[in-house]
PDB file of C-alpha atoms and ligand atoms in Angstrom:
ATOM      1  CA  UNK J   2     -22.525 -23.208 -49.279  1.00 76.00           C
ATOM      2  CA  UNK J   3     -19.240 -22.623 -51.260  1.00 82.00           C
ATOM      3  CA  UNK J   4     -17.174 -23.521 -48.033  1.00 83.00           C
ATOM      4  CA  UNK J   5     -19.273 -26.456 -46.825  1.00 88.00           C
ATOM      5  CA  UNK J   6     -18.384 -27.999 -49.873  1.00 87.00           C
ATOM      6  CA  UNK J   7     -14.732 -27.369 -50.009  1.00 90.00           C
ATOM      7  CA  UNK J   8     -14.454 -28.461 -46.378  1.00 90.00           C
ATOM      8  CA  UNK J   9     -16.661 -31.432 -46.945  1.00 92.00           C
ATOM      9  CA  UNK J  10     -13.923 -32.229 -49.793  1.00 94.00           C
ATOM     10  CA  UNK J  11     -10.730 -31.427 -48.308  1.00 95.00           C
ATOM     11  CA  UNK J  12      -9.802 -34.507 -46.234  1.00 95.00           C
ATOM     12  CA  UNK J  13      -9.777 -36.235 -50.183  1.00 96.00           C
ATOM     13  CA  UNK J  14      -8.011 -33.127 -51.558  1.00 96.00           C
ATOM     14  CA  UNK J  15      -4.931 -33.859 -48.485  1.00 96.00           C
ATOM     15  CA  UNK J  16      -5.271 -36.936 -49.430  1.00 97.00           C
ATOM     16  CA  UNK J  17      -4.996 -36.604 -53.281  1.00 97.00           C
ATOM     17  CA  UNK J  18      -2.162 -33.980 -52.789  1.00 96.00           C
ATOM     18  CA  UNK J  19      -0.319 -36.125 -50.479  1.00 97.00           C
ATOM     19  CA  UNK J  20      -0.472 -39.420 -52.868  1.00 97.00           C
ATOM     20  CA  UNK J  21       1.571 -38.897 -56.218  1.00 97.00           C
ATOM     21  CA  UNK J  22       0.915 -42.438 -57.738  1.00 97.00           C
ATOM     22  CA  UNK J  23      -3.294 -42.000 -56.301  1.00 98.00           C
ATOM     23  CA  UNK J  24      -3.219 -38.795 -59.087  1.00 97.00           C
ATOM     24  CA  UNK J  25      -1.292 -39.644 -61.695  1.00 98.00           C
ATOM     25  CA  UNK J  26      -3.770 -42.894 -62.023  1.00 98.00           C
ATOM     26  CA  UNK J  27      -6.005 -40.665 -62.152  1.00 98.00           C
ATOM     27  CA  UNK J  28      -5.202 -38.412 -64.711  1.00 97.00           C
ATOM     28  CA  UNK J  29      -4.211 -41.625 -66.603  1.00 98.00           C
ATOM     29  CA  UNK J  30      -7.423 -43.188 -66.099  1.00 98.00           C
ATOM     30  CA  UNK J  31      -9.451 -39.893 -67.320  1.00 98.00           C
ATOM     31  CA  UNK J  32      -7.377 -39.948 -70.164  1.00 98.00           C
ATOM     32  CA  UNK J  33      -7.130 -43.438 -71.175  1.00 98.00           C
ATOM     33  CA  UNK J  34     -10.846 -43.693 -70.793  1.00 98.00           C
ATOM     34  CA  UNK J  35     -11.239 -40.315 -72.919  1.00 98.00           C
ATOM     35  CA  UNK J  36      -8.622 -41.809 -75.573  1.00 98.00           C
ATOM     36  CA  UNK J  37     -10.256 -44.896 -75.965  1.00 98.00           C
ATOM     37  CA  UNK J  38     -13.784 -43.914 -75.986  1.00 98.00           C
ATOM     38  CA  UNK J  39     -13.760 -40.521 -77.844  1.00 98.00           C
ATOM     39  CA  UNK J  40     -11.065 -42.716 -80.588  1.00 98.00           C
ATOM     40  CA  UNK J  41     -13.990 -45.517 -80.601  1.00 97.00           C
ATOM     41  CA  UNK J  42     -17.041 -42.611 -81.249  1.00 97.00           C
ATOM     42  CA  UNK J  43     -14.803 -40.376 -84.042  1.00 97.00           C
ATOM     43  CA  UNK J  44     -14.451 -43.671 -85.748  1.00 97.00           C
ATOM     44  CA  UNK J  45     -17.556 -44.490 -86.108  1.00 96.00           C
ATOM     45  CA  UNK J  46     -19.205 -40.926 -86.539  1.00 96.00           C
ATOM     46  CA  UNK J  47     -16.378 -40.591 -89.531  1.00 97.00           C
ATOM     47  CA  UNK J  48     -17.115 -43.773 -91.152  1.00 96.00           C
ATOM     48  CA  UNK J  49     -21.185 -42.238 -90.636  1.00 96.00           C
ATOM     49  CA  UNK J  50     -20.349 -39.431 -92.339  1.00 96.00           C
ATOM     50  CA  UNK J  51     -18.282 -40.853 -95.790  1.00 96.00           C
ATOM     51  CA  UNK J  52     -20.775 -43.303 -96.235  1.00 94.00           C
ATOM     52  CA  UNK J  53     -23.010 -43.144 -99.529  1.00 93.00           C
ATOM     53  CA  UNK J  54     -25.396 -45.980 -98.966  1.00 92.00           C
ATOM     54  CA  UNK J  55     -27.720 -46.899-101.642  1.00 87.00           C
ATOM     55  CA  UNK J  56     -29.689 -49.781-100.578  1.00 87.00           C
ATOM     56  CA  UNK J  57     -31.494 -50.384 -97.392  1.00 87.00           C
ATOM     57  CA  UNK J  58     -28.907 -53.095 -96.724  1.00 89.00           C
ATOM     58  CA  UNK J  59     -26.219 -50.483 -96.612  1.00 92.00           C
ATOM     59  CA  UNK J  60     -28.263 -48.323 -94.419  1.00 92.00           C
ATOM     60  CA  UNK J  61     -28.846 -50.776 -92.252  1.00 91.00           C
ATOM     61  CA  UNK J  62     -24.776 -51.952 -91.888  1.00 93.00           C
ATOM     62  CA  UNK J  63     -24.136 -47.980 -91.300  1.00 93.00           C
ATOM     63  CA  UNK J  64     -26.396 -47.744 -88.102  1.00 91.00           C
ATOM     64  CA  UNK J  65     -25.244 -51.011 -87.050  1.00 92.00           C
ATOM     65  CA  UNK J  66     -21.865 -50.215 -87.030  1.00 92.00           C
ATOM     66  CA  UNK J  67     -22.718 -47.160 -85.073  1.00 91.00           C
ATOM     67  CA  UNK J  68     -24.552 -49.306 -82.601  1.00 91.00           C
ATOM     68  CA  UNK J  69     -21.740 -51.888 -82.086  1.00 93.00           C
ATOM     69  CA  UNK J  70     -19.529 -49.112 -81.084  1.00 94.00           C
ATOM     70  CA  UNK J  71     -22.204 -47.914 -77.708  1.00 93.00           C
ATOM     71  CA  UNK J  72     -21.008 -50.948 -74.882  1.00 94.00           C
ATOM     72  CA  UNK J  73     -17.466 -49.576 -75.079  1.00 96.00           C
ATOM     73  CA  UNK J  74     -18.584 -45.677 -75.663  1.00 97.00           C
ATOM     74  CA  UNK J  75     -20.666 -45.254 -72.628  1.00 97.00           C
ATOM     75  CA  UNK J  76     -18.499 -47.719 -70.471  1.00 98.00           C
ATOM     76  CA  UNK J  77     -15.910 -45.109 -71.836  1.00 98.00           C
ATOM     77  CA  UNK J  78     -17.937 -42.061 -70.515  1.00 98.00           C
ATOM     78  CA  UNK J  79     -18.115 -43.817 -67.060  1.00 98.00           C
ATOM     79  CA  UNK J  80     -14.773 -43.632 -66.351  1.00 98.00           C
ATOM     80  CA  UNK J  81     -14.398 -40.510 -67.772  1.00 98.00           C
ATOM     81  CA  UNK J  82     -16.719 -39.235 -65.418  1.00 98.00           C
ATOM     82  CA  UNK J  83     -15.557 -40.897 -62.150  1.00 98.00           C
ATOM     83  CA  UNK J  84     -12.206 -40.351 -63.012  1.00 98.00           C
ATOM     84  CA  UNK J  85     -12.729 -36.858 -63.876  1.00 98.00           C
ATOM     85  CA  UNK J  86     -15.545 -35.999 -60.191  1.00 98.00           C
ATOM     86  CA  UNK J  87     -11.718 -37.469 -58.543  1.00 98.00           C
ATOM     87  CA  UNK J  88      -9.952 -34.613 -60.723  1.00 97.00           C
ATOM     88  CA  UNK J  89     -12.226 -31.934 -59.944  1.00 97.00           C
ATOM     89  CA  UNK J  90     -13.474 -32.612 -56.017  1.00 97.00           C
ATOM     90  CA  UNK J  91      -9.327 -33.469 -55.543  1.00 97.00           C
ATOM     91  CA  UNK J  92      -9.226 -29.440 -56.137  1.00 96.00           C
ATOM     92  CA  UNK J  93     -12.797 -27.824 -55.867  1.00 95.00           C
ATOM     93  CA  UNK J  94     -12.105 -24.297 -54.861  1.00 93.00           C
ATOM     94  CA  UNK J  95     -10.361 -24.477 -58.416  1.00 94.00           C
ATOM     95  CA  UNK J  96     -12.604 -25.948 -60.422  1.00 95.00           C
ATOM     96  CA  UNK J  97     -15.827 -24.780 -59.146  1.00 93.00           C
ATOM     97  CA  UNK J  98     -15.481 -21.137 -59.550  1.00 93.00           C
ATOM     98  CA  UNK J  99     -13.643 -21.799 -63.311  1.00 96.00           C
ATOM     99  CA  UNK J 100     -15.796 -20.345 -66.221  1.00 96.00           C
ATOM    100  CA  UNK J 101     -13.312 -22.631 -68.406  1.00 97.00           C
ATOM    101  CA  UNK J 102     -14.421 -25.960 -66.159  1.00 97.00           C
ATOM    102  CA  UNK J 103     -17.965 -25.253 -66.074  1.00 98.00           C
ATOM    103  CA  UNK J 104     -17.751 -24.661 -70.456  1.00 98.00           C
ATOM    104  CA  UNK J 105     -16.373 -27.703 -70.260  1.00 98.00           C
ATOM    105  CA  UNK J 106     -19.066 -29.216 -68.720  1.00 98.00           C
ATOM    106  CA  UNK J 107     -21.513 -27.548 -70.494  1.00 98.00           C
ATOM    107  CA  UNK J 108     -20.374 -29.151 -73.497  1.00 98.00           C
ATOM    108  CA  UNK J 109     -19.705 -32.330 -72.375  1.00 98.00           C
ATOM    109  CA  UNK J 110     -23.463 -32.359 -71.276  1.00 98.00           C
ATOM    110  CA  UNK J 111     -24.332 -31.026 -75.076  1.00 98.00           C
ATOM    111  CA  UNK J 112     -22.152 -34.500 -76.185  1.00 98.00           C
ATOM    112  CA  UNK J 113     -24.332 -36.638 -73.980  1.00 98.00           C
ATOM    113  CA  UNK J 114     -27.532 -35.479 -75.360  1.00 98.00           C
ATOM    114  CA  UNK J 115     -26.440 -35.734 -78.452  1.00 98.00           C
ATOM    115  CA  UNK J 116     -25.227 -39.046 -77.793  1.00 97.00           C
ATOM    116  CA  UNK J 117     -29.030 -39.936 -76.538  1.00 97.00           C
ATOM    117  CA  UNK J 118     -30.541 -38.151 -79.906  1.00 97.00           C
ATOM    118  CA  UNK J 119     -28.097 -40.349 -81.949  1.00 96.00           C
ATOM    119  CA  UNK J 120     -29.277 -43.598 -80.532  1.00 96.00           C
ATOM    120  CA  UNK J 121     -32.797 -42.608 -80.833  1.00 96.00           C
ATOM    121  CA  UNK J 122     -32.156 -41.859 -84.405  1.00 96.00           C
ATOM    122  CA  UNK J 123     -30.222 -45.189 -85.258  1.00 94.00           C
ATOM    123  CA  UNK J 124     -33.099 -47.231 -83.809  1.00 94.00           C
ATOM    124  CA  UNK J 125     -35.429 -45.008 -86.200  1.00 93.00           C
ATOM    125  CA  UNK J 126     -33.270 -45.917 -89.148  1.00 93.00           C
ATOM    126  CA  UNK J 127     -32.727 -49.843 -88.042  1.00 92.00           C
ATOM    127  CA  UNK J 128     -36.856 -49.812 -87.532  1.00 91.00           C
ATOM    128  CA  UNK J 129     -37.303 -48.595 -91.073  1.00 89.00           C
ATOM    129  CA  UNK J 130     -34.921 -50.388 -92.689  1.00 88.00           C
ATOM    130  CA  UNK J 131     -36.492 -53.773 -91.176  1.00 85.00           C
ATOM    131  CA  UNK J 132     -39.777 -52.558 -92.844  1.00 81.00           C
ATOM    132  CA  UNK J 133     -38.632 -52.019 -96.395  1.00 75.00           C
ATOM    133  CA  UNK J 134     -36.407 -54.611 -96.690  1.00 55.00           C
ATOM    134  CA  UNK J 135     -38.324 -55.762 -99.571  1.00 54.00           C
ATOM    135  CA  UNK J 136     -37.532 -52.439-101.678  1.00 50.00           C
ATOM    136  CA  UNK J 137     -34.309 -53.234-103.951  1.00 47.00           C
ATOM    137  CA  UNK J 138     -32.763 -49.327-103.265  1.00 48.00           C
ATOM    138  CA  UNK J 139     -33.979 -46.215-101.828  1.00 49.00           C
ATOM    139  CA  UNK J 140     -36.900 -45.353-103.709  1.00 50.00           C
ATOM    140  CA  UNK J 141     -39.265 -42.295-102.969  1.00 45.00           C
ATOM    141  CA  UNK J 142     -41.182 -44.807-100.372  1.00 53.00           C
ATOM    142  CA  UNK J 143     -38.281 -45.309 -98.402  1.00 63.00           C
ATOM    143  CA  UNK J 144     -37.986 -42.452 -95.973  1.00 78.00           C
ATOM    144  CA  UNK J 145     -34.869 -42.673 -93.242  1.00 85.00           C
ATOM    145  CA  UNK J 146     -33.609 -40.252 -90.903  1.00 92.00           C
ATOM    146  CA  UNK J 147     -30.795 -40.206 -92.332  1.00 94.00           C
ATOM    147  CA  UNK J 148     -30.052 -36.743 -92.410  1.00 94.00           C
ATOM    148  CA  UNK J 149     -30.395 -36.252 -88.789  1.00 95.00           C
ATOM    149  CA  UNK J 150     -27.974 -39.214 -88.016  1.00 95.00           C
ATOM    150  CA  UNK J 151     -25.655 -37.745 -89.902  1.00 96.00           C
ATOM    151  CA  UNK J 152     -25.486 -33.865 -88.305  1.00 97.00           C
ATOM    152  CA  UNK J 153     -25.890 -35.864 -85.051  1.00 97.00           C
ATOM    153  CA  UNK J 154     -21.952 -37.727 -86.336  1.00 97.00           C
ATOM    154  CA  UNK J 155     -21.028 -33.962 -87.275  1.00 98.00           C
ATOM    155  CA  UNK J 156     -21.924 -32.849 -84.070  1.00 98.00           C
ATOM    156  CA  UNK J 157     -20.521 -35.267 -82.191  1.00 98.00           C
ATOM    157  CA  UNK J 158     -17.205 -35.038 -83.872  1.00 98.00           C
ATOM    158  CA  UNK J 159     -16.987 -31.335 -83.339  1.00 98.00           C
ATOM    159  CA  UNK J 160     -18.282 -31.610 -79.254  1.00 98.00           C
ATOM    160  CA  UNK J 161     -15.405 -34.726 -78.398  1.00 98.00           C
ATOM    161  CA  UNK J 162     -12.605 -32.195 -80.059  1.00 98.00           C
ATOM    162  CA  UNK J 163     -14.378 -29.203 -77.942  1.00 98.00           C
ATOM    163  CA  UNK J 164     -14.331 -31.028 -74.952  1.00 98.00           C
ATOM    164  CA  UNK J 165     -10.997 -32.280 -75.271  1.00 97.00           C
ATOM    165  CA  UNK J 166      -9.570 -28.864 -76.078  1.00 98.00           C
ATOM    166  CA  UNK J 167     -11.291 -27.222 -73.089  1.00 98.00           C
ATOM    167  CA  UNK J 168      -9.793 -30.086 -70.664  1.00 97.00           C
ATOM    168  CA  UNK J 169      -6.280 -29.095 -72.065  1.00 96.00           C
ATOM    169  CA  UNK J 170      -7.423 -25.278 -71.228  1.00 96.00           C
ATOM    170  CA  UNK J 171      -8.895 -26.266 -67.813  1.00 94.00           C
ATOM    171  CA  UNK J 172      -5.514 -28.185 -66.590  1.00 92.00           C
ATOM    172  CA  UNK J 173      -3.373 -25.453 -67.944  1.00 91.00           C
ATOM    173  CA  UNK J 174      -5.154 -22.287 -66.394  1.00 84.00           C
TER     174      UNK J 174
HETATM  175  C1  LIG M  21     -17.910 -35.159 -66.106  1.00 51.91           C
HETATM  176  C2  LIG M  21     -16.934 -35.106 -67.013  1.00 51.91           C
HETATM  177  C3  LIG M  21     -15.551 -34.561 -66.770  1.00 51.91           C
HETATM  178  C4  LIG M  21     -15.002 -33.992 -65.640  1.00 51.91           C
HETATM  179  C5  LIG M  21     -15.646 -33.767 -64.280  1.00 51.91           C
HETATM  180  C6  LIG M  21     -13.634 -33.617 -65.974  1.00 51.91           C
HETATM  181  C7  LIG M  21     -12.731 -32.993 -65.111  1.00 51.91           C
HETATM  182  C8  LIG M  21     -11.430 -32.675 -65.421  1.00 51.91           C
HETATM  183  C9  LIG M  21     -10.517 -31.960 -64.567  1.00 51.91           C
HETATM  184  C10 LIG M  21     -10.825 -31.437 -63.170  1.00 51.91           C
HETATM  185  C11 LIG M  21      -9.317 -31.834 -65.214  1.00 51.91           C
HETATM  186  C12 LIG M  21      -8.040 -31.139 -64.713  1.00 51.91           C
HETATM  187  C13 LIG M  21      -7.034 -32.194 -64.262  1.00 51.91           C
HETATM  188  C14 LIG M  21      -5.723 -31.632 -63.822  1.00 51.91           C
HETATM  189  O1  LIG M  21      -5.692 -31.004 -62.771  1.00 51.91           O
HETATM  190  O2  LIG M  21      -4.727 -31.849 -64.515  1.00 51.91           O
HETATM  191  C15 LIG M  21      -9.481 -32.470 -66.492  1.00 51.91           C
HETATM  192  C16 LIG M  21      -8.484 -32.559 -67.440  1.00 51.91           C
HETATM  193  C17 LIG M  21      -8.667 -33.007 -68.711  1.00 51.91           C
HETATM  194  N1  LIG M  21      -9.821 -33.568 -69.234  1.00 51.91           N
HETATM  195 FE1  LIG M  21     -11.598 -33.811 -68.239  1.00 51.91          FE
HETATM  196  N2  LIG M  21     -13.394 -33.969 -67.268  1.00 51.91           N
HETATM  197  C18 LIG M  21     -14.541 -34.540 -67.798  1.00 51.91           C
HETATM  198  C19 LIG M  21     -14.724 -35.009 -69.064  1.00 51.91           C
HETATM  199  C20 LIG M  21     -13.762 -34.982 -70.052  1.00 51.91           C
HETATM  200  C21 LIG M  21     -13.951 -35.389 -71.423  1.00 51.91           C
HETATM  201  C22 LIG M  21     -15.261 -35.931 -72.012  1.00 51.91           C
HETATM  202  C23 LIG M  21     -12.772 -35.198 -72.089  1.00 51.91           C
HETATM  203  C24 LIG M  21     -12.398 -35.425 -73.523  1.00 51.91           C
HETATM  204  C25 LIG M  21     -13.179 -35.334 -74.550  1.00 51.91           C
HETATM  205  C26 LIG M  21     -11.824 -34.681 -71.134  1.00 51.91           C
HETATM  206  C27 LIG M  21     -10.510 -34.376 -71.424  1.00 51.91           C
HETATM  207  C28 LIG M  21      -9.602 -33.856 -70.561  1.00 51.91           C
HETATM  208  C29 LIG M  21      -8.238 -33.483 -70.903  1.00 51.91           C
HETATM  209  C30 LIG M  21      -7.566 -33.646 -72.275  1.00 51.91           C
HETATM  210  C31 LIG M  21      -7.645 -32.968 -69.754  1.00 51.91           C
HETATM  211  C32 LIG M  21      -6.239 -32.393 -69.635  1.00 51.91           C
HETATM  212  C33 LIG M  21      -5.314 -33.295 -68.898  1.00 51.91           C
HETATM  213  C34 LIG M  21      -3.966 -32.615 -68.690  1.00 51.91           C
HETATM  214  O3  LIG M  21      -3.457 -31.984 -69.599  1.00 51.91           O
HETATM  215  O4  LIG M  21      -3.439 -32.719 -67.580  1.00 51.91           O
HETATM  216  N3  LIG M  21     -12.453 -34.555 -69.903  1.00 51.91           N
HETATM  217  N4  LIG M  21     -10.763 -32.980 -66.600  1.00 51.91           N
END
């Protein structure tokens, strides 16, 4: 099974080794794509997590500005994943049987669900928010998942830096 798949993959692993400008863009793409949307989601999961809002109003400007950042994010995570299938297929009898690779990927899958819970969350919040409007500031009646959006901006944090560190490992090993 093993070798069917690294034979299946070697006429774009010739190819790959054979074409210097094919990987650098690449590797450039993968990391450009990781730069820009990993920068765009730490943003926004710090400004998440020093926010103190106090009135629905605020609530409901801190999950918006974590929903404005999701276009560019997942657009992000699509390059970062066909760019990084071209890394890994250009070199599969590497990558496949790498504990480091597949830790990599186990977390990267951990930052995508996350990433799912997170939305889910914000459209909680935004949903609540649009019902208590009338309330002048958090009062005992106004319950928000805020909490959980929060450890779900921890945890992404942490998973991105994760990621990126075991990438650095996995190209190095
Ligand atoms: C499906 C998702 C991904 C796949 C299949 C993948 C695959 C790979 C592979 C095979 C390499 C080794 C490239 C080489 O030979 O130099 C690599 C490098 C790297 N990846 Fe990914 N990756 C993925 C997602 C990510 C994510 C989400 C991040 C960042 C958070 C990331 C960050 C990096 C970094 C920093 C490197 C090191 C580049 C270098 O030093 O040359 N990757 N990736």
């Amino acid at each position: 099974m093993f070798e069917t798949i690294t034979a299946l993959l070697q006429p774009w692993a010739d190819y790959y080794a054979e074409h210097t400008t094919l990987s650098t863009a690449v590797l450039a793409a993968h990391l450009l794509a990781m730069f820009v949307g990993g920068g765009l989601a730490i943003g926004a999961d710090r400004r998440l997590l020093l926010a103190e809002p106090g009135t629905p109003e605020a609530y409901r400007a801190a999950a918006a500005d974590l929903q404005a950042q999701h276009g560019l994010v997942i657009a992000s995570l699509v390059g970062i994943v066909v760019s990084g299938l071209a890394l890994a297929t250009a070199d599969a009898e590497t990558y496949l049987t790498s504990r480091i690779y597949w830790a990599k990927m186990g977390t990267f899958a951990l930052l995508l669900l996350n990433g799912l819970r997170m939305r889910r969350t914000e459209a909680q919040l935004l949903r609540a928010v649009a019902n208590t409007t009338e309330l002048s500031v958090a009062g005992p009646q106004l319950t928000l998942p805020w909490g959980a959006l929060r450890q779900s901006a921890g945890a992404s944090f942490a998973l991105w830096c994760v990621v990126l560190l075991l990438g650095v490992v996995v190209a190095n090993s």
